[in-house]
Short mmCIF file of C-alpha atoms in Angstrom, two decimals:
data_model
loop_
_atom_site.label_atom_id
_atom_site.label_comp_id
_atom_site.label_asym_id
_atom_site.label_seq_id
_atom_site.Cartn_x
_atom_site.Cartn_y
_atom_site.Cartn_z
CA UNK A 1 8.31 -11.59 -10.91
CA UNK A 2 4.23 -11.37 -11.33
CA UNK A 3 2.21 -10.61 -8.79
CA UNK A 4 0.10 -13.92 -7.62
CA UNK A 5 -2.60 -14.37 -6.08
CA UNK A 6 -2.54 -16.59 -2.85
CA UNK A 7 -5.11 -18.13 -0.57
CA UNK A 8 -4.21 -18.08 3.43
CA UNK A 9 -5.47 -19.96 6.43
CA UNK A 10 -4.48 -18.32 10.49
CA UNK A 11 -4.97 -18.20 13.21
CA UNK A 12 -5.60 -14.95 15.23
CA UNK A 13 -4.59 -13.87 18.68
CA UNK A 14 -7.75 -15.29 20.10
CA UNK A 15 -6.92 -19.16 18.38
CA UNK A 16 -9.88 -18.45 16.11
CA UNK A 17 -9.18 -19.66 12.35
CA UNK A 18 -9.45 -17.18 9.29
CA UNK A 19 -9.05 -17.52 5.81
CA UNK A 20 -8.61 -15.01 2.96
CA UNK A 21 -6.54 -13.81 -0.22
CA UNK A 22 -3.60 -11.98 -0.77
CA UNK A 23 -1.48 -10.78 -3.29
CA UNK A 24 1.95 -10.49 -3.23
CA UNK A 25 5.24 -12.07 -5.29
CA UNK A 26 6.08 -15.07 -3.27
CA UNK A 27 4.43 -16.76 -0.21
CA UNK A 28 6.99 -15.80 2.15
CA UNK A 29 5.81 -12.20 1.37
CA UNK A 30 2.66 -13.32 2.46
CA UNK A 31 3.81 -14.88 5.30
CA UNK A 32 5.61 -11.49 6.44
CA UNK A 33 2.52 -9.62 5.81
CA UNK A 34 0.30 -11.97 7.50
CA UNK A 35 2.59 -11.95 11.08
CA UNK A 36 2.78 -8.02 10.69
CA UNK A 37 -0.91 -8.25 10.84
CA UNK A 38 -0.82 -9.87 14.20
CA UNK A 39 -1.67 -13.52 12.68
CA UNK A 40 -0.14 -17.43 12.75
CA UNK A 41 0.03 -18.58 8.79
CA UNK A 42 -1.13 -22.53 9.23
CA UNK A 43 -1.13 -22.77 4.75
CA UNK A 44 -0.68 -20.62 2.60
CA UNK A 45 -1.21 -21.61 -1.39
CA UNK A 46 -1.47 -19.53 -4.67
CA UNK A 47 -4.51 -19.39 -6.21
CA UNK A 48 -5.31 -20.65 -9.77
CA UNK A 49 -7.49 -18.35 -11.90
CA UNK A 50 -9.84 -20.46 -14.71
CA UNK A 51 -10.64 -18.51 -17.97
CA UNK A 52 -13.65 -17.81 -16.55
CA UNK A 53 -12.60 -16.78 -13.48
CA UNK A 54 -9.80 -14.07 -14.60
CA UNK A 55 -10.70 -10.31 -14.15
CA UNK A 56 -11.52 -8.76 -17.33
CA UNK A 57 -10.28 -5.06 -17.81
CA UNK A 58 -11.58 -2.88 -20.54
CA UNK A 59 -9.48 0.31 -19.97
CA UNK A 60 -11.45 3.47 -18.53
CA UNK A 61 -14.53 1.51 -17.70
CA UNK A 62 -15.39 -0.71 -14.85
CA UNK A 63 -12.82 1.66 -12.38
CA UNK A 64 -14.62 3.58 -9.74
CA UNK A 65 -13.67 7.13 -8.63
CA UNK A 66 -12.38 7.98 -5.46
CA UNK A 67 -14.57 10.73 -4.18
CA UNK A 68 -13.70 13.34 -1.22
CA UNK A 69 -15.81 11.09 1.25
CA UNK A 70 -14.23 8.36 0.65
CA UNK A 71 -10.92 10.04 1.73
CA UNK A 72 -12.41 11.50 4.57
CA UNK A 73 -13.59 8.55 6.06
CA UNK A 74 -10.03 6.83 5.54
CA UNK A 75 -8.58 9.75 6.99
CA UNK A 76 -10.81 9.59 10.31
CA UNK A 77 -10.60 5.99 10.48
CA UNK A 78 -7.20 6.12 9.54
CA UNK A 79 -6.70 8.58 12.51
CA UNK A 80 -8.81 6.78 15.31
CA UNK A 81 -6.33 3.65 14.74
CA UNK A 82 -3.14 5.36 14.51
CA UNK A 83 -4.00 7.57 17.89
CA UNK A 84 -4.94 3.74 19.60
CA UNK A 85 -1.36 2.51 18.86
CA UNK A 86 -1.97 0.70 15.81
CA UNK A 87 0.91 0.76 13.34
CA UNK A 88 0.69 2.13 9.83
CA UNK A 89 1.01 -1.79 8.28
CA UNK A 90 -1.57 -3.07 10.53
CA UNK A 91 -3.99 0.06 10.22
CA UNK A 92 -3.35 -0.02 6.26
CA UNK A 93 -4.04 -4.09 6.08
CA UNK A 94 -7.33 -3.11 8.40
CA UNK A 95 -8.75 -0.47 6.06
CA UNK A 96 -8.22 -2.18 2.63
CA UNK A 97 -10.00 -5.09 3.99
CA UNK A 98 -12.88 -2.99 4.67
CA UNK A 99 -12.94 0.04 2.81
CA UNK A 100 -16.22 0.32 0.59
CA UNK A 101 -14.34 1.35 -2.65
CA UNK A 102 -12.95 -1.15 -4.04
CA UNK A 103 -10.43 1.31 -6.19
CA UNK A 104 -9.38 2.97 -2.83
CA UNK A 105 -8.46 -0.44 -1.47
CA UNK A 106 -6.42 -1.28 -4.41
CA UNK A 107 -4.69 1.88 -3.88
CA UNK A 108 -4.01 1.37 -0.16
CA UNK A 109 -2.87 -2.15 -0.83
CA UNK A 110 -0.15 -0.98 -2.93
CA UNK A 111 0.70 1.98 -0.27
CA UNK A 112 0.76 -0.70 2.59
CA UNK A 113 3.71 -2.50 0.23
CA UNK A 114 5.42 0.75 -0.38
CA UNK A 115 5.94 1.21 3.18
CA UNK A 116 6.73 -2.84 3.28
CA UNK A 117 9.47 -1.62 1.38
CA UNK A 118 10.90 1.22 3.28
CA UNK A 119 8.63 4.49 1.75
CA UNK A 120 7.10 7.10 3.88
CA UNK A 121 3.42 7.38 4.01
CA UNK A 122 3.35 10.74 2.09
CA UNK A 123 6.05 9.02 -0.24
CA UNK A 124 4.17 6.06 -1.02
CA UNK A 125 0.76 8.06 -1.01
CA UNK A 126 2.38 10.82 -3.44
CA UNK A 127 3.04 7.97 -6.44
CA UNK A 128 -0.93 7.59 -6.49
CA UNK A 129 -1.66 11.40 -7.53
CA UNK A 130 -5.61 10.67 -8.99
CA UNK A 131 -6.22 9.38 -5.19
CA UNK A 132 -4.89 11.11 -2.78
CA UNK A 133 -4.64 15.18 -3.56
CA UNK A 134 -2.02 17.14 -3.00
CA UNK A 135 -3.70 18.46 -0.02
CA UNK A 136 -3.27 15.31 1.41
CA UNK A 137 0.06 13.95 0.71
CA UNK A 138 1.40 17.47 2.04
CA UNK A 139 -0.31 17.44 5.51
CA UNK A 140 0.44 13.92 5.37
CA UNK A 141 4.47 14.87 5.10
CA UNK A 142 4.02 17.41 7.66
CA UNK A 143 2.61 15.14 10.07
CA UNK A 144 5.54 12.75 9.62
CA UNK A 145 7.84 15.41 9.90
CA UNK A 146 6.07 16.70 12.92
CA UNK A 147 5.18 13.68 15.00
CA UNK A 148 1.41 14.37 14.48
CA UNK A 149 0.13 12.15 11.87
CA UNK A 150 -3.44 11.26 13.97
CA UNK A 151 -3.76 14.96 14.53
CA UNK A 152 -3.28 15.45 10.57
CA UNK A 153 -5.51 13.30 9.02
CA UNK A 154 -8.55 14.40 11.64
CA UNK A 155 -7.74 17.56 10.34
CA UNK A 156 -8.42 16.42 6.90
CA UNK A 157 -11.13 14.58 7.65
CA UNK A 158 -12.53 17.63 9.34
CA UNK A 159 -11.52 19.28 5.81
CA UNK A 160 -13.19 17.39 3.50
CA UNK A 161 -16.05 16.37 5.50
CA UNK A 162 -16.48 20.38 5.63
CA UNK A 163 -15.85 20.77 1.53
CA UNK A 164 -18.06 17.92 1.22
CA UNK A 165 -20.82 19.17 3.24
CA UNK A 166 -20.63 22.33 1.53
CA UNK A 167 -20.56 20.93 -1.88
CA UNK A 168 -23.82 18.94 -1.34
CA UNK A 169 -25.60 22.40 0.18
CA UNK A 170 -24.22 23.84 -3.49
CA UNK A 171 -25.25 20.79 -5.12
CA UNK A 172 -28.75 20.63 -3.78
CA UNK A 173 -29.60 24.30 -4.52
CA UNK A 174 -27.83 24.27 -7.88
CA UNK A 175 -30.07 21.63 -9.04
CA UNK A 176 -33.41 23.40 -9.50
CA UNK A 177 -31.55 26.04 -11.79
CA UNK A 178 -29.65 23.95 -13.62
CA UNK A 179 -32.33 21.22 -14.90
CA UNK A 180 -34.58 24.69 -15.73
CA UNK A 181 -31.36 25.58 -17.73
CA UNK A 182 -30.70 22.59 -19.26
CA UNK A 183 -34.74 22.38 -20.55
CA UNK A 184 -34.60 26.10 -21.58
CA UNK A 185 -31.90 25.29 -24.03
CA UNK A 186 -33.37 22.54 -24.96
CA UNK A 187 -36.27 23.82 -25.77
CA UNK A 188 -34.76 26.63 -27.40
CA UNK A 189 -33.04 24.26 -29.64
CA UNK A 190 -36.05 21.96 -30.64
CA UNK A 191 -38.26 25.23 -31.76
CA UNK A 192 -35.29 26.40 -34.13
CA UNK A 193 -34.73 23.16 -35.24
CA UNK A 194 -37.91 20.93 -35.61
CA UNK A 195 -40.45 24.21 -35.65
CA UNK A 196 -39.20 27.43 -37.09
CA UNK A 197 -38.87 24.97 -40.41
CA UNK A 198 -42.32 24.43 -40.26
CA UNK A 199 -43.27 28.33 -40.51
CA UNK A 200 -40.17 29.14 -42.93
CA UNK A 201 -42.06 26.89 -45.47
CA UNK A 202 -45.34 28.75 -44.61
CA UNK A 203 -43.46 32.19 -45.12
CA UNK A 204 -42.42 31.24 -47.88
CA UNK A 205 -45.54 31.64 -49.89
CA UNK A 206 -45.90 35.37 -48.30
CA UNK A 207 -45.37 38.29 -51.01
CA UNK A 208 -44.28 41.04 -48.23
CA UNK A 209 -40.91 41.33 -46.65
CA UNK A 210 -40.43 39.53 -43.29
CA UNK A 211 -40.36 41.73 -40.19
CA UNK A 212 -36.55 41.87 -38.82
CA UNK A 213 -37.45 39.77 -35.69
CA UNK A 214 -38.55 36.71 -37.91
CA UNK A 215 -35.69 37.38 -40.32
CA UNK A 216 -32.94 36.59 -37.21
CA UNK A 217 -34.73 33.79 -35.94
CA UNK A 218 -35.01 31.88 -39.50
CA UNK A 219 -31.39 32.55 -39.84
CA UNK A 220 -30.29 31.46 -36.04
CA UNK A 221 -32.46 28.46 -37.05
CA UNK A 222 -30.33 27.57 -40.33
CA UNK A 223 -27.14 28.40 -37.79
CA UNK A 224 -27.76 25.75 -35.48
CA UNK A 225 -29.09 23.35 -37.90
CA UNK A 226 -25.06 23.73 -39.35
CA UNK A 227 -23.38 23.92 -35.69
CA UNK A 228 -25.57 21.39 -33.60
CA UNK A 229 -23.45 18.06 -35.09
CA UNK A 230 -20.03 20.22 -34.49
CA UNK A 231 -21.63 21.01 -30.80
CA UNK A 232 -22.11 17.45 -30.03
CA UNK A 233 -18.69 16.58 -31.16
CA UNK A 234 -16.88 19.39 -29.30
CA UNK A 235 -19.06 18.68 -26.11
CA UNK A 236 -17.97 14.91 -25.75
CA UNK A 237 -14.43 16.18 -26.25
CA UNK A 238 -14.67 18.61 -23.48
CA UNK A 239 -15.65 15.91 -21.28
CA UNK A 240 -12.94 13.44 -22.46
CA UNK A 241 -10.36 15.77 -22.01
CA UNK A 242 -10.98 18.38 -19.82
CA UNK A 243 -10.45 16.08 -16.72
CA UNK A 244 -6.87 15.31 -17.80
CA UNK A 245 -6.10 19.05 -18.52
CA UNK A 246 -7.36 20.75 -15.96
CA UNK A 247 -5.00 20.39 -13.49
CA UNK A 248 -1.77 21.44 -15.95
CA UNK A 249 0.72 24.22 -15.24
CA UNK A 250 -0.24 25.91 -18.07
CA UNK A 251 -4.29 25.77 -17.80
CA UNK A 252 -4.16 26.66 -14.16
CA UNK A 253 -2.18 30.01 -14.57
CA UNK A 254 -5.09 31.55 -17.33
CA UNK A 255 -7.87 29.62 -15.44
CA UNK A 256 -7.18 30.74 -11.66
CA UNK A 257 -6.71 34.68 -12.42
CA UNK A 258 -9.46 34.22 -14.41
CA UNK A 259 -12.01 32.53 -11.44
CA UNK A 260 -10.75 35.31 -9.07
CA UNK A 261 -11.70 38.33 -11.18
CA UNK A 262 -15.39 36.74 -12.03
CA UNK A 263 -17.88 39.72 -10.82
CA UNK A 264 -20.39 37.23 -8.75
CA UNK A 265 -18.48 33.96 -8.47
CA UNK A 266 -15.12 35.57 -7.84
CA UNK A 267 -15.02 36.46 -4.26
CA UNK A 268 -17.01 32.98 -3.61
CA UNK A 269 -13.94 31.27 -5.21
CA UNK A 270 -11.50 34.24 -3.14
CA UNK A 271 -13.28 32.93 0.44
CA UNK A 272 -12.88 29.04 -0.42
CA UNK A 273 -8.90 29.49 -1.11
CA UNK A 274 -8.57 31.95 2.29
CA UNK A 275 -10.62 29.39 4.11
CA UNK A 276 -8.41 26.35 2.96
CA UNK A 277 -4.98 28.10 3.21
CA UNK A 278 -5.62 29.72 7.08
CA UNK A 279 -7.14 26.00 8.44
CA UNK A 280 -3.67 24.65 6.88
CA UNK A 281 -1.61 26.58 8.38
CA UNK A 282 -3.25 27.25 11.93
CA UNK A 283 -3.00 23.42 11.91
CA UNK A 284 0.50 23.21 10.99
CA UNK A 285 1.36 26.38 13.02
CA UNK A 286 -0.45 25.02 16.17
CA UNK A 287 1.69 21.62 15.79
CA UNK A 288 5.11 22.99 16.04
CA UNK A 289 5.81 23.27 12.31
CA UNK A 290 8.61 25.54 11.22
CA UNK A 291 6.89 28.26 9.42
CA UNK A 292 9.09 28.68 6.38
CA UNK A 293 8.33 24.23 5.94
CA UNK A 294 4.46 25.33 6.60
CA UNK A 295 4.35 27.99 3.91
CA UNK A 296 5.72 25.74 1.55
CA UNK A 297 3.44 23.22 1.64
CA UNK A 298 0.47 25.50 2.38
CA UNK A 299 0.89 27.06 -0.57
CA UNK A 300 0.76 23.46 -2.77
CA UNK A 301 -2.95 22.99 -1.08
CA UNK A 302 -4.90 26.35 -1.48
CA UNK A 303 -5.76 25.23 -4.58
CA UNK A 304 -5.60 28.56 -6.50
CA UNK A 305 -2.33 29.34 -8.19
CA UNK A 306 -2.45 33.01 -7.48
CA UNK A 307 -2.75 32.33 -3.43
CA UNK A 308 0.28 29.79 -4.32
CA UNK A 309 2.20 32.55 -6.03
CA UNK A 310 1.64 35.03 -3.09
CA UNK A 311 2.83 32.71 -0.20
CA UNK A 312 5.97 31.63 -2.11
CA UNK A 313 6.74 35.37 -2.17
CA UNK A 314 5.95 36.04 1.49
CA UNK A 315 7.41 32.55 2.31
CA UNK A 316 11.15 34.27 0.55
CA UNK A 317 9.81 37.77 2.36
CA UNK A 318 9.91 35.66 6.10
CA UNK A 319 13.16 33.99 5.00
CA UNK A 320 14.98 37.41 4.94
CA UNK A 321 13.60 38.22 8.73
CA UNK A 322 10.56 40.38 8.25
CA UNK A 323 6.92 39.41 10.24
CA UNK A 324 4.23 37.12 8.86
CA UNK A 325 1.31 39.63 8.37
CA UNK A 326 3.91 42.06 6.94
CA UNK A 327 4.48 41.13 3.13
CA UNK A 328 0.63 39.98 2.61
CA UNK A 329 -0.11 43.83 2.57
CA UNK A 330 1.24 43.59 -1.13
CA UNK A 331 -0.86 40.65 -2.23
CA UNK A 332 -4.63 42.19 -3.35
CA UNK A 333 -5.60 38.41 -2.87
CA UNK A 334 -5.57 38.73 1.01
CA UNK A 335 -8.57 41.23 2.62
CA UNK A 336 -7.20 43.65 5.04
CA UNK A 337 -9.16 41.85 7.58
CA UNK A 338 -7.08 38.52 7.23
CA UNK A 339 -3.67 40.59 7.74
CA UNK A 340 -5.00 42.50 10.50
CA UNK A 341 -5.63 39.00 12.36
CA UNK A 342 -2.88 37.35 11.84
CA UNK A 343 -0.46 40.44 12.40
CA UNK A 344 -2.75 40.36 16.39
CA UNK A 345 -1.98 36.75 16.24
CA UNK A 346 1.77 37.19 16.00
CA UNK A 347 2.27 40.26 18.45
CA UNK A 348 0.05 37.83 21.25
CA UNK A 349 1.58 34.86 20.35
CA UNK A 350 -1.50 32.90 19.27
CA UNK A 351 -1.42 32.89 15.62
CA UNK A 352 -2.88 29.41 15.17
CA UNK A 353 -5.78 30.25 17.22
CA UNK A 354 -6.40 33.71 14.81
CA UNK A 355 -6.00 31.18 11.54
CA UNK A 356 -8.50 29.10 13.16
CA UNK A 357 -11.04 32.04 13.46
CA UNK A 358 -10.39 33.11 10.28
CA UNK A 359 -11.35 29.28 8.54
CA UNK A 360 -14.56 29.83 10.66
CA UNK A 361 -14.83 33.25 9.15
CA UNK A 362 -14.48 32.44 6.04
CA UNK A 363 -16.61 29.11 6.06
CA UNK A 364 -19.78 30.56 7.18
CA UNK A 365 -19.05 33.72 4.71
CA UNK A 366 -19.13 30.32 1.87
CA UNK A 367 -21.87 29.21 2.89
CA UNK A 368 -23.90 32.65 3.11
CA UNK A 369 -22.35 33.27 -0.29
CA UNK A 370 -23.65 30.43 -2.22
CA UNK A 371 -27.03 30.93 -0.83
CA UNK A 372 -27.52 34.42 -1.62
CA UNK A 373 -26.19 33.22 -5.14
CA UNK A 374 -29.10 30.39 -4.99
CA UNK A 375 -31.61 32.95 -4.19
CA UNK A 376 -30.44 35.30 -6.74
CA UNK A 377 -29.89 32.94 -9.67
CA UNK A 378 -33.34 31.34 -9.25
CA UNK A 379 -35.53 34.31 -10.33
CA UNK A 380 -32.96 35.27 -12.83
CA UNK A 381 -33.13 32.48 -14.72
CA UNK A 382 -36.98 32.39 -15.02
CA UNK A 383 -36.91 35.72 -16.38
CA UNK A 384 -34.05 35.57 -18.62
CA UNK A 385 -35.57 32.03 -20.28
CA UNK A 386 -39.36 33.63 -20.15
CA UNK A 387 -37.80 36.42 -22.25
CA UNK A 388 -35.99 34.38 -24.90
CA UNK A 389 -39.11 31.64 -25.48
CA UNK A 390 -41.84 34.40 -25.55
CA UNK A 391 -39.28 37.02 -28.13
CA UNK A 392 -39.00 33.68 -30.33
CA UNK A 393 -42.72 32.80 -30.07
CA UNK A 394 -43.76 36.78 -31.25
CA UNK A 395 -40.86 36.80 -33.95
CA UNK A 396 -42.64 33.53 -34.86
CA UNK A 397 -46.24 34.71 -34.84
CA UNK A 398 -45.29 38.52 -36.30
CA UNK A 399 -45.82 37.87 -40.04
CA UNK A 400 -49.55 36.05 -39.33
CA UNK A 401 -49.96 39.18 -37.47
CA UNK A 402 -49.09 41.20 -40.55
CA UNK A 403 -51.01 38.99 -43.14
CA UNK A 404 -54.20 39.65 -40.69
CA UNK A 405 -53.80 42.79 -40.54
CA UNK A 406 -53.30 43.39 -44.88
CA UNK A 407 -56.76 40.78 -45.14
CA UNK A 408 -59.14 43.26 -43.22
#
């Protein structure tokens, strides 16, 4: 059966009247919903849509993302509610009445039914994978498991709020080097295009040999006049497809080696996994969480495939009876200082609370990271760009030189 659309009148606790819209298969689904949410259905009739008034879809437009504060205001929210005795249905029904994206309301809509149904929150969560990340749906299941779902989702709303905090600091000093990139190249490109032409055609009527500078850059310029359609084309690919691919087996296990053995950006990409993987599991460790159930899904959030590889091996190391701290000695990925810690935590018994420190550790060493990288990259880039415009305008400006000098 179709889903409808139906239009509702109730009455709430306090006798006040309250209408609204629905969607569900029949009205007695509405009904349900409706008393679930703490309301008295008076009518309840589906809704007729005119041609004009049906929703037109044109698919990949029209849908807005669901960024990482969006989720982490859900997850606070979602929190605050659960912790006041709310229930899941009525928290759910709450938020996708007033969430802000529309696309995250849709979303929680069809969790809230899920559960209707019988699903677990992580379950129903986990069939909406371009939502809610596997970060999510993970703690998610360990907070059901645990008992400590409100706990959980501050945690990632502390999590996100943190990755998006830090992603607007990047953000915001990545800007001023990346629009002097992008005008550099462009640049770049207009001279060989539009006004190395220009002086080829005056060359041409010189009887001496071009000096080797000028040579190269009327070549590069007959390059790019060949490759700039095919760069276009291969761009907009990139950016159609690379979203859908990025997050494949296959891609991830070149890719994440690859982003740990970068010489600058490397260790910045090394501290961001740590960080994530030793908040996760002082959180799940602090909670009660069985510790071979915490590895597993720990290592499904640190978002690096190598870190993921590494705990699945101490994860089968623990499993045979040796110590925590004890097999990461053979994984390069974690810094002698992070096994140190946690080996202390686990001889005093407060291996959560080392974790913890650790996340802080490895935060603020983020955050100094990507502004020495600012400061660094800045300068660079004004030098490196200098250099290529001035070598093209002398390659340029070498056979006048020459002429001037054969005249007198």
């Amino acid at each position: 059966m179709a889903t409808s659309t139906f239009a509702y009148k109730v009455r709430d606790g306090s006798g006040k009247l309250r209408s609204g819209t629905l969607q569900a298969d029949t009205p007695a689904q509405v009904a349900s919903k409706l008393r679930t949410m703490g309301y008295a259905p008076i009518s309840i009739a589906e809704q007729k849509a005119t041609g004009l008034q049906r929703e037109i879809t044109i698919p990949g437009l029209g849908k807005k993302k669901v960024k990482l504060k969006d989720l982490a205001v859900f997850a606070r929210q979602f929190a605050t509610m659960i912790n006041s005795g709310l229930s899941l249905l009525r928290a759910l029904s709450i938020l996708t009445e007033q969430t802000e994206n529309p696309e995250l309301a849709r979303v929680l809509a069809q969790v809230r039914n899920d559960i209707e149904t019988g699903a677990s929150l992580s379950t129903a969560m986990a069939k909406h994978v371009e939502v809610f990340p596997p970060l999510m749906v993970n703690m998610c299941r360990a907070g059901e498991v645990g008992g400590f779902l409100d706990m959980v989702l501050l945690q990632i709303a502390d999590n996100y709020e943190a990755e998006v905090k830090l992603k607007g600091k990047v953000k915001a000093a990545m800007t001023y080097p990346v629009v002097v990139f992008v005008i550099a190249v462009l640049a770049v490109v207009g001279m060989l295009l539009f006004i190395v032409p220009v002086f080829v055609g005056l060359f041409a009527d010189f009887d001496s040999a071009l000096p080797a500078p000028t040579r190269l850059l009327v070549f590069l310029s007959g390059l790019v006049k060949v490759l700039a359609p095919l760069a276009v084309v291969g761009l907009i690919a990139f950016v159609l497809t690379w979203p859908k691919v990025k997050l494949r087996p296959q891609v991830r296990n070149v890719l994440d080696p690859l982003k740990l053995r970068l010489p600058v950006f490397g260790p910045l990409f090394q501290k961001i996994a740590l960080a994530r993987f030793a908040r996760n599991l002082g959180t799940m460790m602090k909670s009660g969480v069985p510790i071979l159930q915490s590895l597993d899904i720990v290592s499904a959030t640190t978002g690096n495939v190598v870190l993921e590889r590494a705990l699945l091996d101490v994860q089968n190391s623990v499993r045979q009876g040796e110590a925590l701290a004890q097999p990461l000695h053979a994984h390069k990925v974690f810094p002698p200082m992070v096994v140190q810690m946690m080996a202390v935590g686990e001889d005093t018994g407060a291996l959560d609370t080392m974790l913890h420190k650790i996340a802080e550790f490895y935060d603020q060493e983020v955050e100094a990271t990507t502004e020495a990288l600012t400061a660094l990259i800045e300068p660079l880039m004004i030098v490196v760009i200098g250099a290529i415009i001035g070598a093209m305008i002398v390659a340029l400006y070498m056979p006048i030189f020459s002429l001037m000098d054969v005249v007198s």
